[in-house]
Every structure is written in C-alpha cells, then in structure tokens.
Amino acid sequence: MAYLSMGEAHRRITEYLNSFSESVFSQDAASLKLLLCFSSNSPSLLSVADSLNLFQDANRLIKQSDKYSQFGEIIVHLFRSLQNYRLGHSFDAYNAYEKAANAFIQEFRNWDSAWALEALYVVAYEIRILAERADRELASSGKPPEKLKGAGSFLMKVFGVLAGKGPKRVGALYVTCQLFKIYFKLGTVHLCRSVIRSIEAVRIFDFEEFPKRDKVTYMYYTGRLEVFNENFPAADHKLSYALTHCNPHSEANIRMILKYLIPVKLSLGILPQDWLLEKYNLVEYRNVVLALKSGDLRLLRAALDEHEDRFLRSGVYLVLEKLELQVYQRLLKKIYIIQKQKDPSKAHQIKLEVIIKALKWLEIDMDSDEVECIVVILIHKNLVKGYFAHKSKVVVLSKQDPFPKLNGKPVGS
Amino acid sequence: MNQAGNTEALLAPPGTIPREAQNFADTNPGPPTVPSTIGSDAQWNIHRVDNGSIQNGFPPNTVYNYQMHTQLPTNEGMNGSTAVGSLTLAPSSAPQDYSAYSTHQNSSADSYGYATTGYTSYYSSYQQQTSHSYSQPIVAYPNTGHPYQPLSSFQNTGSYAAPANYSSTYYNPGDYQTSAGYPTTNYSNQASSQWNEGNYANYSSYQYSNYAPNSAGAYGSVSAPAAPLHYQPQHPQYYGQSHTEVTCAPGTENLSVSATTKLDCHTPVVPGVTRDYSATSQPQQTSAVSWRPEATSFQLPPQQPTTLINGAQESQWNYGASGFTNHQSTAGKPEAYQPFDTTPVYANFQEPQNCVVAGNQGTNLQYHAAHQVPQTNQFPSTLQASQSLDSQRVSKFQIQTNPRIVSNLGSSFVKTEKAGSGTSTASKPAYVSVSLPNPSDKVLSSDASDSALKSGTFPKSLRGYVERTLARCKNDAELSACQGIMKEMITSATADGTLYTRDWDTEPLFPLPSVDEANKVVQYPVSSSTFRSPTRRAKSRWEPLQVEKPQDRLAHVGIPAVNFGGWKKANQRDKMSLGVDSESTEDRVDSMKLSNMEQNVIRSRRPFKRQRIADKPTMMENGNASSDSDKEQSLSSSYSTASSLSNTPEERKRRENRSKRFEKVQGNRTDPYHHLKTKDAGMKNLYTRRATAMVMSKNLDNRGSEAVEDMDWDALTVKGTCQEIEKRYLRLTSAPDPATVRPEDVLEKALAMVQISQKNYLYKCDQLKSIRQDLTVQRIRNGLTVKVYETHARLALEYCDLSEYNQCQSQLKTLYTEGIEGCHMEFSAYSLLCVILHSNNYRDLLSLMSRLPSVAKEDKAVKHALAVRAAVTAGNYIMFFKLYKKAPNLNSYLMDLYVDKMRYMAVCCMSKSYRPNIPVSYISRVLGFACASSANDENEGKEKDGIEECTEWLKAHGACLVTDSNGELQFDAKASSSSLYIPEPEDAVAHGDANLAVDDFLARATS
C-alpha cells in the first residue's frame, strides 16, 4: 500500500467513478456488475479499495461532478463498504453495502427496462455473502448474528421490486433462490412459502421462461421442502426436474440433488444403481439400499446409526427411517419364497413365530405382540396383501401378488 | 378515592347512584342553556374548573370516573325500566339525570367507557384547537356540531362568537387549503399515504373490520407521545379564556374573516358552506377532507413531537387542528364532557377500547354518527341566520345533551322500536318523500324532537336520518339496498338499546351500497371502501382528498373519532407534565396513595387468568352468564381500577404501550367493559360479540407492526422488600413497587411453599406466576429462576396446561443456553415429545434431534422420548403403549394427550388387517387400557376394568363388537373397518382441562 501514491489513488478512484457512471449511462450491466462484485476479489476492485483507504476524501470527488453525485447515495456507501471489506471488517462492510444496495434498488426501480438485472443479481448475491461473513464476525465476537436475517428482508424487498408484471420479473427467480439459500441456512424455511406462492400462483409469467440455472436451483430447494413435508411424489418430481436440467458437468450440484433424490426414490420403491452412488460419492446410502434389497433390518439400522448426524443434518433421516417397513416387507417376501420352495400349497400362510425367528437371526429381539403389530401395519399400509388371523397367529397372504410393488407410489397409498 | 368511587359505583345496583353522581350533575349545569356567548363562557369556566380538579386528582375526579364505570350498570337499569323517562329537566333530579345521561352515553357510544374516552379526547382536542390559530374552524365546529356538544364545550365555542361561520370556513375546502398556515400539501400527501398504508388496506367487506383497523390505528397513533404535547402549551391560554389569543393564533391569520371578528366571519363563510353542504349527502365530503388530515396527524405526531412542544406548531399544528375539528363534531355529544372527567381513568380505557373496537357495532356507529352529526346539522344552521343557528343549536342541544330526554324517548319507544325494526324498511319509502331536508325543517325537527318523541314514533332524529339516507338513492335498487342496511342498523340499535339514545342526527350516512352487497351483514358507514370497485379504490387511496366521493370520506371520518381517545390521553398527560396546575403533582401523589390502598381491594379480586377470560364470552353464550354477573362486574372493575392506579405520565405511556402489546398478543381477550357490555345486552348481542372477535383479530394484524416496546428495563429493575411469602399474581400495569416485590430469599421460601402446598393447580399456578414476575422484575436469572420455571412447567404438564408449559419451556430454553444448571435433559425430552406428539412438524423435529448432544442421547428421558418418536412415526402402537407404561418423569403426561389418537389409529389399522375378529381383551391390553404392570393380585381386577373401559371406548368410536361362542367379547374387524369414527369430545373445554373450569375459579377468586 505504501507504494500507492496519492495521485495514483486519486486516479483509480476517479476511474472507478467514471466506469460506474459510464456503465449506467450506457446501460452496460456486464461492466456495472464487475464494479459491484466485491467477493470476486478482482484486482481492480482491491486496488480501488486500497486507494480509498489511502485517499480519505473520496466523498469530495463524488460531489465534484454531477455525473457522480447523482449516484452519490450508492457510491458513497459502496466505497465505505469496499474500504471495510478490504480491511476485513465484514460487519461494517455489510452495513454499508446494504445501504448502497438500497440506493441501487431505488435507482433500479426507476429504470424502465431490465438492463441492470445482471448487476442486481450481483447485488443480491453479494449481500448474502457479506451477510454471512458479517454473521461469522458477529458470532465470533459473541454478538447475535442477525445480518443474514437482515439480508433476507432486504432481498424480500428486492423480490417485491421484481415480482410484478413486466420485463423485470425474469429476475425474480434468482432473488428467490438467494432467499431460499438464506432461509435454509437460517432454518426459517417456513418463510419460503410466501415467495413460492408468488412465483407459482401468478400466471402472468410462465415458469419455463425463467433462466435455466434459476429454475434448477428453485426446483432443488422446493424439492427439499417437499422432502420436509414428506410429500414424496412432489419431491420426486421437483428433484428429478432439477437433475435432468442440471448441467451434467457440475458434479457437485448433481450430488447435492441426488442426496435428496435418492432417499425420495427409495421411499417410492425405486433403488439406485450402485455405480451412481459411487460416482457421486453417496456411499452412505449403499447399506441402506442393500438392506432394502435383502430385507436385512439390522443392516438398515446400522446404516442409519452410522450416519445419523449426516442424515439428520441434511434432513433425510426420517425419510430413511421409514424405509424400515419396506425392509420388513422384503423379509416377509423372502420367507414366503422359501416356504413356496418347500411347499407351494402352504406358502401363503406365514406363521408369526417364523417371522419372529427370522428376526432373531438378525439379532433383533421383538416379542410376538410387536411383530404382530408390524405385520398388521404392513397389511394396513398395503405392503402386504392378506390378513392376520389373531387366534392362530398366522399371516394369511393373498394368492395374488401378496407383496405389491410400490412402483413410484408412496407407502400407504 | 377515585377508585373507591368507581368500584362502589359498580357494585351498587343501578338504582342507587352514589352521591358523586349528583356532584357531577351539579358541576355540570343540568338544563342546557342557550349558548349566549357570555353564558357559555361562564359555563365553560365551570367546566374547566372541573377539569382542573380532575387532573389534580381531586375528588371531582372520582365523580367522573364513577360516571364512566357506572354507565353500564345504570344502563341496564335504564333499559329495563322506563322510569328514567319521567325525569324532568330540573337540576334537582340530578342523580337520575345522571343515570339517564350515562345510559345515553352507553347506548350512543356503545363503548364501555371507551366511548367516553374517545369523547374526552375530542373534547380536549377541541380545546386545543380553540387555543390555536385554527381556533376559528374549531370553534365553528363545536358550534355547528354542537347541538350535541356538552354544555361546557359547546358553550365555549359559543363564546368565541359565531360558530357557524367558523365551521364553514373550516369545512370549506378552499379555505382550508389556502390558508397560509396550513401545510395543505402535507395534508394530502401524508393523509393519503399513511392512511392507506395502515388502515385503508384493512377496510374490507365488513364495517366491523373497518372499524377495528381504524381504532387500532388510532390507538397506536395515540400512543405516540408526541401528539399530546403539541397542544399543551396552548391549553393554558385557552383556560385563560383569552379570546384574543384565539384570534391572534397563527391559524387565524389565514382567514381574514376570522381575524376581524368571529361574528363577521359568519357571512363570508356561509357561501362556502352552502355550496358544500346544501345537499345532505355532501357534508360528509368536507368532513372527510378534514378527517384525512386527522388521520395523518395522528400518525405523524410521533415524529414531530419536538417541534410541537416548542410551540412552533404551525405545520404540525394544522394537522392537529384539522383532526380535532372533526373530532369535535364527534364530540358534540353530551358525553363529551364526561371524558373530561374521566381523565384519571383513561388508563383503563385502553382495555375498554379493545372491547369497543372489537366488537361493538354500536360503538362504531356511534362514532360515525358523531362525526356526521355536526356536519349535517351544521349546514342548515349555517345557512340560516345566526339567530336561527342559535335556536337550533339550543334545541338540538337540549335533546342531545339531556340524557333524560333521550332516555325518555328511548324508554317510551322501546316497544315500537322493536316492532319497528321489522317494519322499518317498509316505512322508509315514506321518508323518502320528504327527501332533502331543508334547513328550516331541520330546526323544526330538532326543536320538536321532544314532543315528537313523546308522541310515540321513532325518534325524529332517526327519521331524519332515514330520510337523509334514502334521499341519496338514485334508483330503486339502491333504495332497497339502503333500506336493508338501515333496517339492519335499526335492528341492531334496538338490540343495543341505542335506538333512542343514539344521536341519529349525527349518525354518519353509510355509503350507498352497491345493490348486490346491500344484503350483507350490518353495513355501516365506514365500509364505504368495500363498495368500490378495486380499481377505484386503489386510485382513491393515493389520490388527494378532493376527488373522493362522499362515502369514502365517511369512512375516514369514522376513524378519527375512535382515535381521539389517544389524544385525550396525551393531552392529559401533557397537561400534567407541564404542570399547568401547579398542585397537580402533589395531588396526584395523594391520589396514588389512595389508589394504593385500593390496590388491596383489587388484589383480593384479582383478575383471573386470561384464558378464563377468553372463555367467558362462551360461557355467557351458554346462558350461564347471569349467575356470575356480579362477580364479573367486580372483577372487571378491579381490572379497570387497577389500571388506573398510577398516574404519572411516564407510567401512562408505558401502560399504553403495554396494553397495546397486550391487545396485539391476545386476540381473544375480552375486557372488563366488554363483559359488562355483553351482559348488558344479553343474548341479543351475540352477533356483536362474534363481530368483536373478528374485529379483534383484524386488529391484531393491524397492530402487529406498531408495537413500540421501548421500555427502559434497566431503570425498572428493583430490589424487592416484600417479606410476604404468598402473593397473588397481578399483571403489572405500572412500574413495580419494591414494597410488593419479594427478594430472592423470600421467593425461595415461596417456591418451597408452593411445592408442598395442597391447594389446587390454579392456586399454585397463580403463585408461581407471581414468583416468576418477581424474578423477572428483579432480573434474577439463576438456579432459582430455573427451579421456578421447572416447577411450573412440571405442574403445567401435570394439568395439561400446555400454554403455560410452553411459556416455561421457552424461558427454560434460554436459561439453559445461558449455562444455568437445571434438569436440562428432562426438559429436552419434554420438548422433543411436545414436537413429536403435538406439533408434528418434521422440520422442527429434525432440528431438535440434530441439535441433541450425544450425551443427551444417553439420557434415559431423552432416549425414551426418541423411542416414542420412533414408535409414533412407525405407527407402532405396541411400542408406544409399552413406552407409555414405563415413561420416566412426566413424559407420560405429554403422551397422555396423544394416547387417544394413537388408539384410534391402532384400531383403524387392526380393523383393516385382522380377520375375522380380535378379542377385546387383547385390544385392551395392547392399547394400554389395562395396567398390566401392577402386582398380580390386582392384575385381574384391573384388567377387567380395562376391558370395560376399552369396550366403552370402542363403542364410542363406532366399533362393531360381537360375542363369540365362548362368551368372549370380540372386535369385528371387517364390520368395524367402515364404521369407525372419532367422536366429538363431550367435555371439551377450550383450555383442554375441564378441571380448570371458570366457575371453579370464580368461586375461589371471590372467596
């Protein structure tokens, strides 16, 4: 920094100011967004930051010319944010950036065309990133981290600007996705609902007209929401959409989608190929799949236990846990097949004690009441066709398709 | 003393009116006199005196308070008997008068004391106006309106000179804007925008809803401390009664007319007036205009306080003035001065407000009515010679002012009325023919109203109102729609008993309904926005006032009235703080002491838990109300008294804030006044109550954004000195008094006492709450705090008081995260169970589970809770009931609440999966009916009980039971699979536990 002369600093700042007003006047979003994108850490921005820290009187420069001062509200705060950003003061950087962003939104509102959408995207992105950093800074100093929340409400405002009719609506989905990211991070997922409603309920804009990347992101997050709601068919649809439209080369994204799509598919009775799990490094699901194939309840429980933290965090634990019933079904089916090999005429009657014995082999100790209960639930949920005779303690299976496949339908439907 | 008076009054049967009443009557000259300037001045003076005294905390206060409270009871009495009617105007009959008066208020205002408050505010506002530059318009207002205005206020205006003229000026839109002093632009802008933001949006289909938002907004704004301040400086002047001041006031400058002489003003103004008002329907327009500003003014005050205070009020001032003018018209009822008196009480009045806002159509109407009144009446008068004005005013005045008369009318006509409500529609056409009332007509009618009333028809004013309304209709469809609405109004008015007491002359005309909407539930003026097409509405929202239709205006007009309460308060506060009366502070102190004494009384009748309160209306609806009415009254009175306990301005402010917040939080909360009211009106008012609830909820929304909770908690931290172990819980309405707060060591004893106490849950809950309060107030957060909350949470669990439990749980959560030791595991198990069993929210569950530290998973209680979760998600009923039987701590209490669901689910499952049938004994055992875990000897007997219970349960859920060849009862699975259902719980109570019945509580609360 020391090598930076005052004149040089002055020159750089003026250059920045010039390119800012230039890009606005020529409606050049591409160059405007470069000026706003702090987190890119581009050398030119950093040098401006250094210049600002050296040359303290930037505000005077802004006021000097009408060309700059008409964006004074934006630039003054932007400069302050940039200074703080350079110095690592995330909290102050965020606060200033939010002010700048607010002013920017004001301007944006007045621009009839949507030329500045790209720049707005950058602002929305930056505000989230800066808020996350600010929160980290706040948390480390023992203060309540609430900037991300603030960023959320700011983005809601941005969403309000975009969500109406008109050319700017194309940008609404991007902001929505940023909001999703914030809400999921904060755990305030319920806030997503209002945004989703206005995206989906409004017929004035066809969903397909949104940019692809936003659609994929949107479908990914709404799919996750459906997983929370245990609405598996809808989750399957959304996540599958995300998967098929996702850039096939961005493996990280595909992995993220599969992380939710696989449990959903499992619960719909569709098992993944082993190579898929390997390719995308989702081996934590391998034992689950194996258990489903073999009816090995113990394996399932072990797998759940082993990755409990991970599953809980990603929110699929409860989904996987529900696979237990399918494992029981598989177990019963195995017993049925074995019985059929022995004596086809009596195969459709499975004695309760046989099941208990089978479970014992799996080192799962359940008394007859419990096993009976499980069988009753299996019948109730339509995983097994037949009935249970309480007196004789026998499961009487239907002669036709005693173990119906789910075939993409959720259990119990 | 004040409180004492109040309570007394409340308790006293309607017939026996305490001496104070008389006092009151005396102070306020009974028969209304023609407001000759001089005379009016004199009266005004008197009134003023009263006011002052009130503020000082002087006995007169009591009187006033008394008035407010008594209203309701008296009303009852009044309604029931026609006796009041026979009263004469003579002052000697003061007490009775008084009662009549009160009735009038009630009915007209419909607000329990609330109305009064509102008026008060108006009144005060009025004063302020007078003092101001604006004074002219203001004055005019009162005058014009004024037939209704209580003697004092009205006369004042009179003294100021020709009121009519002023009013006209004021009304005249042109004048208004032109006046230099007025920040016209501001007006329009702010009015429209603010207005729209808050309240406008809320105007929905219902009148009620409209109201609610309005009032809410108003109140919120009221709370803004700044508003009141504006006026303060001027009050003194006003009191000084320097007329010159008025003229000199900044506002006056604007109007040349005003500057010269008030009388002179008349003529110039008149033309304007005529223009606007000649048509009956139009007056509202002007009024609306004025209103707008009003609304603005309310909201604005908070921002502007400083300026106002400084006396550089010009711009702000305008707002206030305009607002006030409008109000004044509203105030133009006799009640206006009551509010005065009530000043001390105003603390209470927030609660009352709630009620009012919430639900009373009547009230709402009243307010509107009030607003309009001035307008309609005024116009004719303005047109006429000043003399005629006077006379008219007088006549009106008498009618309105003298409660007795009104009541007379009411009583004599009650029957006809009721009958009439049905026929009203039919009769309306007749009125139509009368069409536009011309000024002279009006005068006549008002003059004649006395006699006319006696003759046994509808009140003349009502007829006039109907005429006015119908005259606006352009075609048959509108006509019939209007009739429908009016029928509704009259019916409801009859139901409230306000038909005769209500001021129909001032009643605002409701907006012309679009025909198809005409049949909707009671439609009142405010709803005008509803009727407009969406586009229209959107437009009008933002556009300046002038373009608006009269109806729209109306809507606005309605609002201000409600708002005024806030102003009043503010005023009062200001006055006090400014020390207008030098003695006031001391006096207040005295009164506070007195009130402290009262406090004891109050405590003994402590308010019940809000839950119960919320239940009350229901109870009443069931017809039980009458038996408890006395208790309720006393309770409610204690409420109100309690809230009026402390008088310092800051406290008031705080209290306002708090009660506002309270309103926000509790949609259901019904206030004491509400109770009284409900009782009053009896079953007739069911619909009102429902509406109340509705409006309440609206309110909630509306206020959500307005919570200003900027208390300085640090300053309120106290060190308790109270040594009593037992203390009843009383929701704080003021800064805690160290003398009633127990220090930590005493609290510890108190906790121990509660733990070993043999008394019932209500008592313990109450004690624990008071302990919690003391802890909070002293900001004690340590092991003891945790212990108290844990104790309370456990207790609440035992009695299934989930709401109380949740309070404790959330507190505990923060306490634990602060690192204070406690039974963390036990309570995380509870919260797990709570989420699993009662909220069934997977996301919450997941986040809870993922946040559990690995240590927690080793804990017995947490393990159990997790196992329960697994059982529930799998639907494994066997597991569930096994876990139920061996639940540690209080887990089983939480599970209790889920048992029924689980059983039903299990039986459904069984009915589908078992064939042909299952023995009931098995079901009984598996679903936890029989407690098989106990010793073998008892086992058999118990099991038998279990089977019986199970049989009954199964039958209640529609199961098919058959007896097999061995005589054993069997559950027929196939037949049951289609017949199962969940029966309606027989003993369902809102709070989930029949043990906590209200009657039980009341019985104890009063003993």
Coordinates of C-alpha atoms in Angstrom, one line a residue, chain A residues 187-190 193 225 228-230 308-309 311-318 321-322 324-325 366-370 372-382 386-391 393, chain B residues 841-847 849-852 857 866 869-871 873-879 882 905-906 908-919 922-923 925-926 964-966 970:
Chain A
G187 CA -33.6 -22.7 9.4
T188 CA -36.5 -20.4 8.7
V189 CA -37.8 -22.4 5.9
H190 CA -41.4 -21.5 6.5
R193 CA -43.8 -20.2 1.4
L225 CA -39.1 -28.5 1.1
F228 CA -39.6 -32.0 4.7
N229 CA -43.3 -32.2 4.1
E230 CA -42.9 -35.9 3.3
E308 CA -27.2 -40.4 11.9
D309 CA -25.6 -37.0 12.2
F311 CA -28.8 -37.7 7.8
L312 CA -30.2 -35.6 10.5
R313 CA -28.4 -32.5 9.2
S314 CA -29.5 -33.0 5.7
G315 CA -33.0 -33.8 6.9
V316 CA -33.4 -37.2 5.3
Y317 CA -33.2 -39.2 8.5
L318 CA -36.9 -39.5 8.9
E321 CA -36.2 -44.4 8.8
K322 CA -39.5 -45.0 7.2
E324 CA -38.0 -50.0 7.7
L325 CA -41.4 -51.1 6.6
M366 CA -39.0 -58.5 19.4
D367 CA -41.9 -60.1 21.3
S368 CA -44.8 -61.6 19.4
D369 CA -47.1 -58.6 20.1
E370 CA -44.6 -56.3 18.5
E372 CA -47.8 -58.9 15.1
C373 CA -48.1 -55.2 15.2
I374 CA -45.6 -54.8 12.5
V375 CA -47.3 -57.3 10.3
V376 CA -50.6 -55.6 10.9
I377 CA -49.1 -52.3 9.9
L378 CA -47.7 -53.9 6.8
I379 CA -51.1 -55.1 5.8
H380 CA -52.6 -51.8 6.7
K381 CA -50.1 -49.9 4.6
N382 CA -50.7 -52.2 1.7
G386 CA -53.7 -60.6 3.1
Y387 CA -54.9 -60.6 6.6
F388 CA -53.8 -61.6 10.0
A389 CA -55.6 -64.3 12.0
H390 CA -55.2 -63.4 15.6
K391 CA -56.3 -66.6 17.0
K393 CA -51.2 -66.2 14.8
Chain B
N841 CA -43.5 -30.7 12.5
Y842 CA -40.8 -32.7 10.9
R843 CA -38.5 -29.8 10.4
D844 CA -38.6 -28.8 14.0
L845 CA -38.2 -32.3 15.0
L846 CA -35.2 -32.7 12.8
S847 CA -33.5 -29.6 14.0
M849 CA -32.8 -34.0 17.0
S850 CA -29.8 -32.8 15.2
R851 CA -29.0 -30.4 17.9
L852 CA -29.2 -33.0 20.7
K857 CA -28.9 -39.5 23.7
L866 CA -36.7 -40.7 21.0
R869 CA -40.8 -40.7 18.3
A870 CA -39.8 -43.9 16.5
A871 CA -42.9 -45.6 17.6
T873 CA -43.6 -42.4 13.1
A874 CA -43.8 -46.1 12.5
G875 CA -47.3 -46.2 13.9
N876 CA -46.1 -49.0 16.2
Y877 CA -48.8 -48.9 18.8
I878 CA -47.5 -51.8 20.8
M879 CA -44.2 -50.0 21.3
K882 CA -45.1 -50.1 26.2
M905 CA -55.0 -45.2 14.7
A906 CA -54.3 -48.6 16.0
C908 CA -58.2 -48.5 12.4
C909 CA -55.1 -50.4 11.5
M910 CA -56.5 -53.5 13.2
S911 CA -59.8 -53.3 11.6
K912 CA -58.2 -53.4 8.3
S913 CA -55.6 -56.1 8.9
Y914 CA -57.2 -58.6 11.2
R915 CA -59.8 -61.2 10.1
P916 CA -62.2 -62.2 11.3
N917 CA -62.0 -60.7 14.7
I918 CA -59.9 -60.0 17.7
P919 CA -60.7 -60.3 21.3
Y922 CA -56.3 -58.2 23.6
I923 CA -57.0 -54.8 22.4
R925 CA -54.1 -55.0 26.9
V926 CA -52.3 -53.8 23.9
D964 CA -68.3 -65.3 20.3
S965 CA -69.3 -68.8 21.2
N966 CA -67.2 -68.7 24.4
Q970 CA -64.8 -59.8 20.1

